[in-house]
mmCIF file of C-alpha atoms in Angstrom:
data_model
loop_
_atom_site.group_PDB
_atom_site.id
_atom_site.type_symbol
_atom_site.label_atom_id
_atom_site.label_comp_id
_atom_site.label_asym_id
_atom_site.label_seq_id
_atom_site.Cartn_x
_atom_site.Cartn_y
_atom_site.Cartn_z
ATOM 1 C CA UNK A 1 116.330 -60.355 10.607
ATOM 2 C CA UNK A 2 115.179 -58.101 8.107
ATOM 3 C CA UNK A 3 115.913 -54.267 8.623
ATOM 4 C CA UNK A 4 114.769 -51.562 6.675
ATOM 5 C CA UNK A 5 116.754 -49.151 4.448
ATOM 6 C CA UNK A 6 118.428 -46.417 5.768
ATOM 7 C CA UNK A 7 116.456 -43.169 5.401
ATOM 8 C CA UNK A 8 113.012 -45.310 5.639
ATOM 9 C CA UNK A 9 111.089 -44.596 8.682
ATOM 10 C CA UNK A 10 108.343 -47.228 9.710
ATOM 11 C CA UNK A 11 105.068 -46.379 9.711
ATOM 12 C CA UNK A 12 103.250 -46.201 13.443
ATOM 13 C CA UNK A 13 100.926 -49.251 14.490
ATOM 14 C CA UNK A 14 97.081 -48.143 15.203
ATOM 15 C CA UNK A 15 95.570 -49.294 17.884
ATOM 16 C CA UNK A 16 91.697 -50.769 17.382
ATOM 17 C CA UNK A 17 89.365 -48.618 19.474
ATOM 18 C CA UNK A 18 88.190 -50.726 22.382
ATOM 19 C CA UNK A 19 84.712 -51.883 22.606
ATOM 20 C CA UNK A 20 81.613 -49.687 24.161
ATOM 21 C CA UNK A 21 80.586 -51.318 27.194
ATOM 22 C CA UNK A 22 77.181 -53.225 27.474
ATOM 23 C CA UNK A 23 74.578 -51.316 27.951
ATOM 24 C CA UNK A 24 73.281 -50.903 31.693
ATOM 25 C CA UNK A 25 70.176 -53.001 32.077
ATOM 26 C CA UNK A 26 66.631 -51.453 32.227
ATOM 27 C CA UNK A 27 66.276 -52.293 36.121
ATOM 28 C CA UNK A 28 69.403 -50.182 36.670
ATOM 29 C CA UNK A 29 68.779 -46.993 34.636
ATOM 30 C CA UNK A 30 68.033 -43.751 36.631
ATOM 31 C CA UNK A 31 63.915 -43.145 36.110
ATOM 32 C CA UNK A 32 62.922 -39.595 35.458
ATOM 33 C CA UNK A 33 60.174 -38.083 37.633
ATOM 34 C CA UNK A 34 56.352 -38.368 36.448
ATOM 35 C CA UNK A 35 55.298 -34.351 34.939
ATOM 36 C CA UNK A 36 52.892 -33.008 37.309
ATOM 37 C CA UNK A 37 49.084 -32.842 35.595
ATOM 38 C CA UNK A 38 47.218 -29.350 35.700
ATOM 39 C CA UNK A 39 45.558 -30.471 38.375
ATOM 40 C CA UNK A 40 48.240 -30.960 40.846
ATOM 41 C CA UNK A 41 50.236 -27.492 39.155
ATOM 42 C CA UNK A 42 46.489 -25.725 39.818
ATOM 43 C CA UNK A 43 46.640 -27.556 43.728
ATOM 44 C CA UNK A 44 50.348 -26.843 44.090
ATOM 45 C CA UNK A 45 49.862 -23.299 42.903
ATOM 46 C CA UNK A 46 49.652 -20.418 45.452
ATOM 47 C CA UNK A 47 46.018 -19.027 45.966
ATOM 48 C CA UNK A 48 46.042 -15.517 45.200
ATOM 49 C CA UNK A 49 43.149 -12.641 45.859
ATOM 50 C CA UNK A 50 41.474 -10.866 43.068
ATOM 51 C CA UNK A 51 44.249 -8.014 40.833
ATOM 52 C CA UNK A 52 47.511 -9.714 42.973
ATOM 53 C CA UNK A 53 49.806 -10.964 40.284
ATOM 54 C CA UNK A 54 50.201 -15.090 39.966
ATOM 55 C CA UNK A 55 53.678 -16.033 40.724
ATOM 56 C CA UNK A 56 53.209 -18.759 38.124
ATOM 57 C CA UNK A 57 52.131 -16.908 35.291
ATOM 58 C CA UNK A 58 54.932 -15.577 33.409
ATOM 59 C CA UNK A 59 55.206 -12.045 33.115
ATOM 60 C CA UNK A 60 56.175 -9.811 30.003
ATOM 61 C CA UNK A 61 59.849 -10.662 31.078
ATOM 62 C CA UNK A 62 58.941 -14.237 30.311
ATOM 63 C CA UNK A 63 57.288 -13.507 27.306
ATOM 64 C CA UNK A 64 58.126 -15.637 24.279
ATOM 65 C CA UNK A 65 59.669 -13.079 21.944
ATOM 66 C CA UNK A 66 57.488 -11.823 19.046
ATOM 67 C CA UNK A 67 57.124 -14.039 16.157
ATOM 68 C CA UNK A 68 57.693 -12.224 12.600
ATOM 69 C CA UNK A 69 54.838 -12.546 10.422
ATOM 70 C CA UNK A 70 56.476 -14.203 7.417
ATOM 71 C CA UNK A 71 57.399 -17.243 9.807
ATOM 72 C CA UNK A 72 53.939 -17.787 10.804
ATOM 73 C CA UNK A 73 52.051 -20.517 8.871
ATOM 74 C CA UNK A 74 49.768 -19.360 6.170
ATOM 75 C CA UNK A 75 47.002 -20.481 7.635
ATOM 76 C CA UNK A 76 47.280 -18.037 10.467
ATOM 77 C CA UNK A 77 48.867 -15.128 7.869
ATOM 78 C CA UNK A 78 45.217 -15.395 6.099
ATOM 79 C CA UNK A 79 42.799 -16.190 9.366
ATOM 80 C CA UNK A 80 40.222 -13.085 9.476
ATOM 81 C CA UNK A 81 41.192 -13.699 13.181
ATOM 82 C CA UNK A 82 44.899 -12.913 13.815
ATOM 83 C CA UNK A 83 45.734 -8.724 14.007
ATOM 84 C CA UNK A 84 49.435 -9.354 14.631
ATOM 85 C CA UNK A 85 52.024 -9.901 17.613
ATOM 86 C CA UNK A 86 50.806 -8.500 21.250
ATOM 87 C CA UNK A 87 50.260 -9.095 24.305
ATOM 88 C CA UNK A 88 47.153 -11.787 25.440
ATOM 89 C CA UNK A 89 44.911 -10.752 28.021
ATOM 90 C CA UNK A 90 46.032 -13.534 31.144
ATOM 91 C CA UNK A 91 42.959 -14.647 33.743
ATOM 92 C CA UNK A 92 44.486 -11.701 36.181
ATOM 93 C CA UNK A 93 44.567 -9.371 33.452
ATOM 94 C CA UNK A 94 48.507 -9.472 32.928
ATOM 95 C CA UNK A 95 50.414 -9.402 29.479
ATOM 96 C CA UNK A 96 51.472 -12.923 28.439
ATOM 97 C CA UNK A 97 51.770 -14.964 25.504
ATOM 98 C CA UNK A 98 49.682 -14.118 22.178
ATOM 99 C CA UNK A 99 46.691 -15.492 21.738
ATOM 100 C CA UNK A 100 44.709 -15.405 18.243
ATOM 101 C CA UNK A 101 41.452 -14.165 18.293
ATOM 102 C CA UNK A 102 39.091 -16.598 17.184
ATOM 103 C CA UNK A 103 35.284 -16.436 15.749
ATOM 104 C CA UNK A 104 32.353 -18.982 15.661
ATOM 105 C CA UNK A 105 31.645 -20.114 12.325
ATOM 106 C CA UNK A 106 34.890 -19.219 10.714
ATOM 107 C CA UNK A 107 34.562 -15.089 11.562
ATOM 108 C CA UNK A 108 32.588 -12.657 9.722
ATOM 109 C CA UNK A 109 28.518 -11.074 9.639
ATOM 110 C CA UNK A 110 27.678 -14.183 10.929
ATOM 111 C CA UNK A 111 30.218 -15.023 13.552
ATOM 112 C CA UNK A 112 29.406 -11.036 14.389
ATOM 113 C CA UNK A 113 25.737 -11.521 15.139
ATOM 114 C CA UNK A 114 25.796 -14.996 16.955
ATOM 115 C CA UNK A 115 29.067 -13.836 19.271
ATOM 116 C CA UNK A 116 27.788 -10.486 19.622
ATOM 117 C CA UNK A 117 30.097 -7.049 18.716
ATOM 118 C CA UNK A 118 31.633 -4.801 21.136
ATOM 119 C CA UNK A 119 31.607 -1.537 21.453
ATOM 120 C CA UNK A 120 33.540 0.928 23.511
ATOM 121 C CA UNK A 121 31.470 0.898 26.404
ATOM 122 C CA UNK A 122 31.613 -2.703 26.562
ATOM 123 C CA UNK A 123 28.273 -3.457 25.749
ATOM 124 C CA UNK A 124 27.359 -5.980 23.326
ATOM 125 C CA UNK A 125 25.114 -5.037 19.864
ATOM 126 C CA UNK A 126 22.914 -8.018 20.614
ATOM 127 C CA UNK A 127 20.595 -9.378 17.946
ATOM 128 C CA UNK A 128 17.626 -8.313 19.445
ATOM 129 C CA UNK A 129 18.644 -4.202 17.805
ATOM 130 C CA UNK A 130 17.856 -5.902 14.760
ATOM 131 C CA UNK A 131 14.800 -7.355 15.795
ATOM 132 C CA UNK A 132 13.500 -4.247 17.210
ATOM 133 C CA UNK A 133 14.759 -2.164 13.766
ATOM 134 C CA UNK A 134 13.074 -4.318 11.656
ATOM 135 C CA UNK A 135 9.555 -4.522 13.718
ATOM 136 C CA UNK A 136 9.909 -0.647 13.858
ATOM 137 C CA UNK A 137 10.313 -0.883 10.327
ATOM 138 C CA UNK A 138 7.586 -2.879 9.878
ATOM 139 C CA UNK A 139 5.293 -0.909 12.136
ATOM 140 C CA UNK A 140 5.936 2.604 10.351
ATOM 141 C CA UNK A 141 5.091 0.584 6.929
ATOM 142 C CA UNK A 142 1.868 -0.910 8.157
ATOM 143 C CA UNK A 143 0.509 2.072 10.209
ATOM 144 C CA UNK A 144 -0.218 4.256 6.665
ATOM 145 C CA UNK A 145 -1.451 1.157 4.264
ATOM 146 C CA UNK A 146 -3.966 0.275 7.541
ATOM 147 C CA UNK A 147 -5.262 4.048 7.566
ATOM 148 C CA UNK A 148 -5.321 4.347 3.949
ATOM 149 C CA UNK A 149 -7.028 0.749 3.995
ATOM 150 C CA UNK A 150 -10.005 2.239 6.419
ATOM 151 C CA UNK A 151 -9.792 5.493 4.710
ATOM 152 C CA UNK A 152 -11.281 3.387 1.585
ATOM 153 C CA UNK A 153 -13.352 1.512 3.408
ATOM 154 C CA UNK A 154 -15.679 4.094 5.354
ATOM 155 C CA UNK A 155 -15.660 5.953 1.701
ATOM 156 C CA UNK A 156 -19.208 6.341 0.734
ATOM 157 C CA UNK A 157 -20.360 7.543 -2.339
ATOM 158 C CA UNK A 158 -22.459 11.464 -1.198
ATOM 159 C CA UNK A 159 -25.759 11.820 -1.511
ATOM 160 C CA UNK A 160 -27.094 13.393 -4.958
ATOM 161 C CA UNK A 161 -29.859 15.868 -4.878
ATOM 162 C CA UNK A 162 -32.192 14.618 -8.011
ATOM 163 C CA UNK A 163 -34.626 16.780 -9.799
ATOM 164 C CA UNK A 164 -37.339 14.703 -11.883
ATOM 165 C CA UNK A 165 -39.463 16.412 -14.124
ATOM 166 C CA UNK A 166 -42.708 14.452 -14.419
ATOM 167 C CA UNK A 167 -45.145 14.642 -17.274
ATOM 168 C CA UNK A 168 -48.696 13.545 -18.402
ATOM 169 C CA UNK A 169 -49.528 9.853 -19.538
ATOM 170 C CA UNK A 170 -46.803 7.741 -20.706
ATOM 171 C CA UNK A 171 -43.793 10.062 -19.662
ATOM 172 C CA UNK A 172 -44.571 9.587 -16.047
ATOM 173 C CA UNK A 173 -44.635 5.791 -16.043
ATOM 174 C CA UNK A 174 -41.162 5.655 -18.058
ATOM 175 C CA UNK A 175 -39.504 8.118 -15.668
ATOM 176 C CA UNK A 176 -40.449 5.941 -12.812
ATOM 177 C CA UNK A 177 -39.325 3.007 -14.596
ATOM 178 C CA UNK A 178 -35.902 4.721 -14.622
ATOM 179 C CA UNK A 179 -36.262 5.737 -11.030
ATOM 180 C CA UNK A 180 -36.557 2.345 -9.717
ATOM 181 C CA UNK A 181 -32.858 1.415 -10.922
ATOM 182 C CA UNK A 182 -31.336 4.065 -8.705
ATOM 183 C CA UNK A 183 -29.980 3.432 -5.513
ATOM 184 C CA UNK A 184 -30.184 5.222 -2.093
ATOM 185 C CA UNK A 185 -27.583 7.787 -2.914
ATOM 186 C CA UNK A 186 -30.090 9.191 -5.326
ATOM 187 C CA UNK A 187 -31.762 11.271 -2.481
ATOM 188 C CA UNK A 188 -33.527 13.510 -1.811
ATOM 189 C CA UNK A 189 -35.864 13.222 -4.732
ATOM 190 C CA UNK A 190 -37.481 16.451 -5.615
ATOM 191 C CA UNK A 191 -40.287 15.975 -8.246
ATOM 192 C CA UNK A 192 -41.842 18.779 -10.840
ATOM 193 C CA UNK A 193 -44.513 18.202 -12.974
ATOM 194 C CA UNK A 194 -47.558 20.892 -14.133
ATOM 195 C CA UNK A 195 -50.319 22.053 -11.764
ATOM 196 C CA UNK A 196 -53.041 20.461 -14.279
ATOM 197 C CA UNK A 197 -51.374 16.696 -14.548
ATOM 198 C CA UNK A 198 -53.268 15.022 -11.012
ATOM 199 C CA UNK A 199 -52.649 11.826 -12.693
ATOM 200 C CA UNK A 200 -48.698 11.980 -12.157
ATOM 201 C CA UNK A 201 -49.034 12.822 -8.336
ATOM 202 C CA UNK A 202 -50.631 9.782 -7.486
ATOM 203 C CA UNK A 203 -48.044 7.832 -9.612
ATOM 204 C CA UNK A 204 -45.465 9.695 -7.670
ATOM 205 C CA UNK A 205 -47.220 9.246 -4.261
ATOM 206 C CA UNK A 206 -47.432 5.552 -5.185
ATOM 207 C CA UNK A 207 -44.380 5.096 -6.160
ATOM 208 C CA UNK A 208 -42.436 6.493 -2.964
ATOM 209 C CA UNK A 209 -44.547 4.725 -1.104
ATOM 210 C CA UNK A 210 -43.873 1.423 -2.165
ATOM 211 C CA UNK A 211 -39.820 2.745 -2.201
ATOM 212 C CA UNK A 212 -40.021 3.369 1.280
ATOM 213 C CA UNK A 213 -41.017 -0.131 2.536
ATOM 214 C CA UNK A 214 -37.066 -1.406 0.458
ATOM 215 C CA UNK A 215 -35.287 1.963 2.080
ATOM 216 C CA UNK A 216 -36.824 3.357 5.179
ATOM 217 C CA UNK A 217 -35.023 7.012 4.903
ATOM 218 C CA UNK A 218 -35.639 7.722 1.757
ATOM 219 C CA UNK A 219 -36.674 11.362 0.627
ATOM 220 C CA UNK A 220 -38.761 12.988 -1.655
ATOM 221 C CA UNK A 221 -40.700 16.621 -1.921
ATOM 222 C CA UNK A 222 -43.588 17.211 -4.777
ATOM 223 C CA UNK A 223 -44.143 20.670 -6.401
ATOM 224 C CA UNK A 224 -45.885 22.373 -9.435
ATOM 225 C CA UNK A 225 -45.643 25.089 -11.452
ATOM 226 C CA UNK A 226 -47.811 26.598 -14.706
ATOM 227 C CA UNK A 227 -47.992 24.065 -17.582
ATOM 228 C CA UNK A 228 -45.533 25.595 -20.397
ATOM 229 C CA UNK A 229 -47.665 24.494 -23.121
ATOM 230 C CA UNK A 230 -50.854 22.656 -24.182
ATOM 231 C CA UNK A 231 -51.611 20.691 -26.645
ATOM 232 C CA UNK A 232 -52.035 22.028 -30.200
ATOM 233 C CA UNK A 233 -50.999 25.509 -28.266
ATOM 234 C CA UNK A 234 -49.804 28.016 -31.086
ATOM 235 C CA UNK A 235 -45.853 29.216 -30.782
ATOM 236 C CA UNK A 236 -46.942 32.214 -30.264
ATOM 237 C CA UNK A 237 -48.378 31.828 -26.733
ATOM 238 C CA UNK A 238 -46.222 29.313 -26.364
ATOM 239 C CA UNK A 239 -43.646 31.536 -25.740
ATOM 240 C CA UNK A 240 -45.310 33.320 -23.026
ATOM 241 C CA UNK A 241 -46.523 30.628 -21.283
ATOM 242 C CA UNK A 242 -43.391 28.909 -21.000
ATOM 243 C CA UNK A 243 -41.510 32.461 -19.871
ATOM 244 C CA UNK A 244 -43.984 32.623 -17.123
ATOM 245 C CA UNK A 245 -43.140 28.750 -16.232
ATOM 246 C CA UNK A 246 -39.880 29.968 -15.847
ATOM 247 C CA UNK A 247 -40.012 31.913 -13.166
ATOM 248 C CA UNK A 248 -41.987 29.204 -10.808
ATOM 249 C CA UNK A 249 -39.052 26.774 -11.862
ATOM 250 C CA UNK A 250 -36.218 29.143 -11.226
ATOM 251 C CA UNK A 251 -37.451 29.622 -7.772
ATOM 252 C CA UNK A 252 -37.525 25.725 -7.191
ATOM 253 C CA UNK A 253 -34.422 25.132 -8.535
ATOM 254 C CA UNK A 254 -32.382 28.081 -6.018
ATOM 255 C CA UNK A 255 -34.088 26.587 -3.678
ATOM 256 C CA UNK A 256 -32.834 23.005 -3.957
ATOM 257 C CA UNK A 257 -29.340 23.375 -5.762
ATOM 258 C CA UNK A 258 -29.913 19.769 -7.507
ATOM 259 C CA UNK A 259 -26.467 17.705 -9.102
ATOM 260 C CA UNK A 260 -28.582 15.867 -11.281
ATOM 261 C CA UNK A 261 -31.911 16.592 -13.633
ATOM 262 C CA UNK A 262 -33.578 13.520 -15.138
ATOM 263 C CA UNK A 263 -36.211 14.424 -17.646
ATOM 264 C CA UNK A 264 -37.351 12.767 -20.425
ATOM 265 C CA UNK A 265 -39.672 14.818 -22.776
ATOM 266 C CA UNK A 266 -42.594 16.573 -21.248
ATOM 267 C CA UNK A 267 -43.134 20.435 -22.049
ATOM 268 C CA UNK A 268 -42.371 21.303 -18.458
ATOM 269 C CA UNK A 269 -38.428 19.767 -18.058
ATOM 270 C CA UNK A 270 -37.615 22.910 -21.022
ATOM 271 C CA UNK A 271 -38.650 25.820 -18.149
ATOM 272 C CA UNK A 272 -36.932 23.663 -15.634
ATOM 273 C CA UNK A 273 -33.247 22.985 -17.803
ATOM 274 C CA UNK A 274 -33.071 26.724 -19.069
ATOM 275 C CA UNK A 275 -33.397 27.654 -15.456
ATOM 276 C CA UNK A 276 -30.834 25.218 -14.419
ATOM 277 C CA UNK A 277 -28.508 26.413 -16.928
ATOM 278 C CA UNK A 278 -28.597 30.387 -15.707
ATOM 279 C CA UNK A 279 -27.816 28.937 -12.402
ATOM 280 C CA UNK A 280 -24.594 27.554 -13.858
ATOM 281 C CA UNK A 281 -24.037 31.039 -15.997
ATOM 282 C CA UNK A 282 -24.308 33.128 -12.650
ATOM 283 C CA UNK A 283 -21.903 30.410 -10.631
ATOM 284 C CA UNK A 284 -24.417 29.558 -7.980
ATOM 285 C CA UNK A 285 -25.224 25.797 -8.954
ATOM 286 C CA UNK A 286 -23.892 22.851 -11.773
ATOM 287 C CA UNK A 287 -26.451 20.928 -12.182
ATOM 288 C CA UNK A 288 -25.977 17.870 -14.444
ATOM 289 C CA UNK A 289 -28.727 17.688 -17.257
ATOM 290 C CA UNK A 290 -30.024 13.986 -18.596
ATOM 291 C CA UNK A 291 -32.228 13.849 -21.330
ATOM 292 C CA UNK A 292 -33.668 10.639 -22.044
ATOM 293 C CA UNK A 293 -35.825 10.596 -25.285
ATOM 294 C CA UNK A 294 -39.254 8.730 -25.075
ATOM 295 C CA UNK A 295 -39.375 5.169 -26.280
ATOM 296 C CA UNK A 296 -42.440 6.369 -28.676
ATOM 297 C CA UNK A 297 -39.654 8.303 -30.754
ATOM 298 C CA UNK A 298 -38.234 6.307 -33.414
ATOM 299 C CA UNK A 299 -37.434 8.381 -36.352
ATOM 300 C CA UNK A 300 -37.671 11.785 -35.493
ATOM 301 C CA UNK A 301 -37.159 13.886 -31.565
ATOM 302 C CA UNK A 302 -39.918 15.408 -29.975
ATOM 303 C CA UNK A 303 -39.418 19.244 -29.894
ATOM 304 C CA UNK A 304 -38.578 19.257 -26.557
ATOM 305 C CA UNK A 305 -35.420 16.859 -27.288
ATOM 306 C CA UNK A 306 -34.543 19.168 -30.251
ATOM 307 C CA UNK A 307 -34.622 22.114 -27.535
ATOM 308 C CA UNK A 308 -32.458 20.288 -25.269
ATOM 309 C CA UNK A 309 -30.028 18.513 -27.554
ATOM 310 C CA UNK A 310 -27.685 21.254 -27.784
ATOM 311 C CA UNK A 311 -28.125 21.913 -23.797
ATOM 312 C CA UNK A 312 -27.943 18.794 -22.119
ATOM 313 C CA UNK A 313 -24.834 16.913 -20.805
ATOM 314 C CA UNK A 314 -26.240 13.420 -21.774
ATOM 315 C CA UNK A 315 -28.957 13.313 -24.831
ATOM 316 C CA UNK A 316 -29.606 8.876 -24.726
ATOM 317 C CA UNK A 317 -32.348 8.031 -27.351
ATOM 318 C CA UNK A 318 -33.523 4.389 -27.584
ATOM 319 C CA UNK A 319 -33.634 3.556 -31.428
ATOM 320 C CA UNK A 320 -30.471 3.057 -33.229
ATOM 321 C CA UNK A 321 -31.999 5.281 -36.437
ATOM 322 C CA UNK A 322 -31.817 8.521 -33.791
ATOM 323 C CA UNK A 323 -28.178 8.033 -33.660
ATOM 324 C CA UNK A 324 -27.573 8.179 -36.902
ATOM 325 C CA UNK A 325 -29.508 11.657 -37.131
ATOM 326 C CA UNK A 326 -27.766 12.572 -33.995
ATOM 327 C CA UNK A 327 -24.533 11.733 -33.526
ATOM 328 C CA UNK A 328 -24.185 13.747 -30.088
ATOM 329 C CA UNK A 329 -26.638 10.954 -29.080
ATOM 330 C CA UNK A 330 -25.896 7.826 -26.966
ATOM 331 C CA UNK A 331 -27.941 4.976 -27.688
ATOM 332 C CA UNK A 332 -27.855 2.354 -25.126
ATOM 333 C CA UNK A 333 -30.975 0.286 -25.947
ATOM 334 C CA UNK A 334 -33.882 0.109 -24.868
ATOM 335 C CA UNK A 335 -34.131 0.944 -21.262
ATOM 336 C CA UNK A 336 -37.658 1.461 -20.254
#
């Protein structure tokens, strides 16, 4: 037999491990109990009256510690909805785990006004505040444009107190061809013409009285004074006759405090305008002087329109040669 050298130990045998035994079968194994479902834990769990503390709920010893915020998932680092680590309000009103806040529609105005935003009283800023702000809003807008709306509305144009000088023939029938283009608010009418023209009072008469079957109210006085000047009168009488005029027209005229005069050409209208014109000078009355020149003028102005051209507020002449001579004219065309 063979035998090592001397100083040569042998190496030491190793043993194979021994083989794992076969596993038990499936019959055999030990079966772990069923969980319990939240129903039977909310059956099995102790009924407790309102502010006692459950016995199942865990209590701030229980607590899960606080998770850092640089371990929570981004998702929750960016959510408008988390505000940190703390205490969850439990069903009883005890401290428990933490519970994210979390808003309708992803959080914000809109989660705000559907969810509705606490205050510290505990009432909720419902949407209806808005409603009511904006109808209040809406009210205070509309109550000024309505009055201002009905303010324009029930604005009527004032009566104007008109003072028509009348003359003889064809200046009477002209001035109530003008006269029939005015409205209403041309009243009252007070008419002037000399105590020697009967012919232009029964114009007038006639004329109201077919204006009064159109407007019902309407208003007119008739009154005289001294003729200012004849025909073919010389300038010197002239002068007197038409001071003495004066007087009976500045009488009429304080007495009715017209806004408008309409003449347009007879001797009388220069006694009534001068008298018109103190009345202005003296404060009492602005009266508004129209001159209309006769149709029969086409060249050259009667000498009652080159009286009253320098006086009168409107000078219109009916020939387009007359406002070449006169450029303080307006010529508007025929319009009688």
């Amino acid at each position: 037999m063979h035998r090592a050298p001397e100083g040569c130990r042998a190496a030491p045998l190793r043993r194979r491990p021994a083989p794992a035994p076969a596993p038990a079968p499936a019959e055999n194994r030990p079966q772990r109990p069923p969980s319990p479902t939240r129903r039977e834990q909310a059956a099995a769990a102790p009924q407790t009256g309102p502010g006692e503390p459950n016995p199942t709920w865990p209590g701030p010893a229980a607590a899960a510690p606080a998770q850092p915020s640089h371990r929570l998932p981004l998702s929750a680092r960016r959510s408008r909805s988390y505000r940190g680590p703390g205490p969850a309000r439990s069903p009883e009103g005890a401290a428990g785990r933490f519970e994210p806040r979390r808003l309708p529609y992803g959080g914000g105005a809109t989660a705000r006004l559907c969810a509705g935003r606490r205050d510290g009283s505990g009432r909720a800023m419902e949407p209806l505040r808005l409603v009511a702000l904006l109808l209040l809003f809406l009210l205070l807008l509309l109550v000024p444009l309505g009055l201002l709306a009905r303010r324009r509305h029930g604005r009527r144009t004032p009566p104007l107190r008109l003072l028509v000088v009348a003359g003889s023939g064809g200046h009477t029938t002209e001035i109530l061809r003008l006269l029939s283009c005015l409205s209403e608010s041309y009243s009252p009418r007070h008419y002037i013409f000399a105590n020697s023209d009967k012919m232009s009072e029964a114009k007038i008469r006639s004329f109201e009285q077919k204006r009064a079957e159109t407007f019902p109210n309407s208003q007119f006085t008739l009154d005289s004074i001294p003729r200012s000047r004849e025909v073919r009168q010389s300038w010197t009488s002239s002068v007197v006759t038409t001071l003495y005029s004066m007087l009976y027209s500045l009488h009429l005229t304080c007495k009715w405090k017209p806004d408008l005069i309409l003449c347009n050409g007879p001797g009388t209208c220069v006694p009534v305008c001068i008298s018109a014109l103190l009345l202005g000078l003296l404060g009492m009355k602005r009266a508004i002087i129209v001159y209309v020149e006769s149709i029969c003028r086409v060249e050259t102005l009667s000498l009652s329109g080159k009286i009253l051209y320098y006086f009168s507020d409107y000078f219109i002449v009916q020939w387009p040669d007359l406002k070449e001579k006169y450029p303080k004219s307006i010529y508007l065309g025929r319009i009688v």
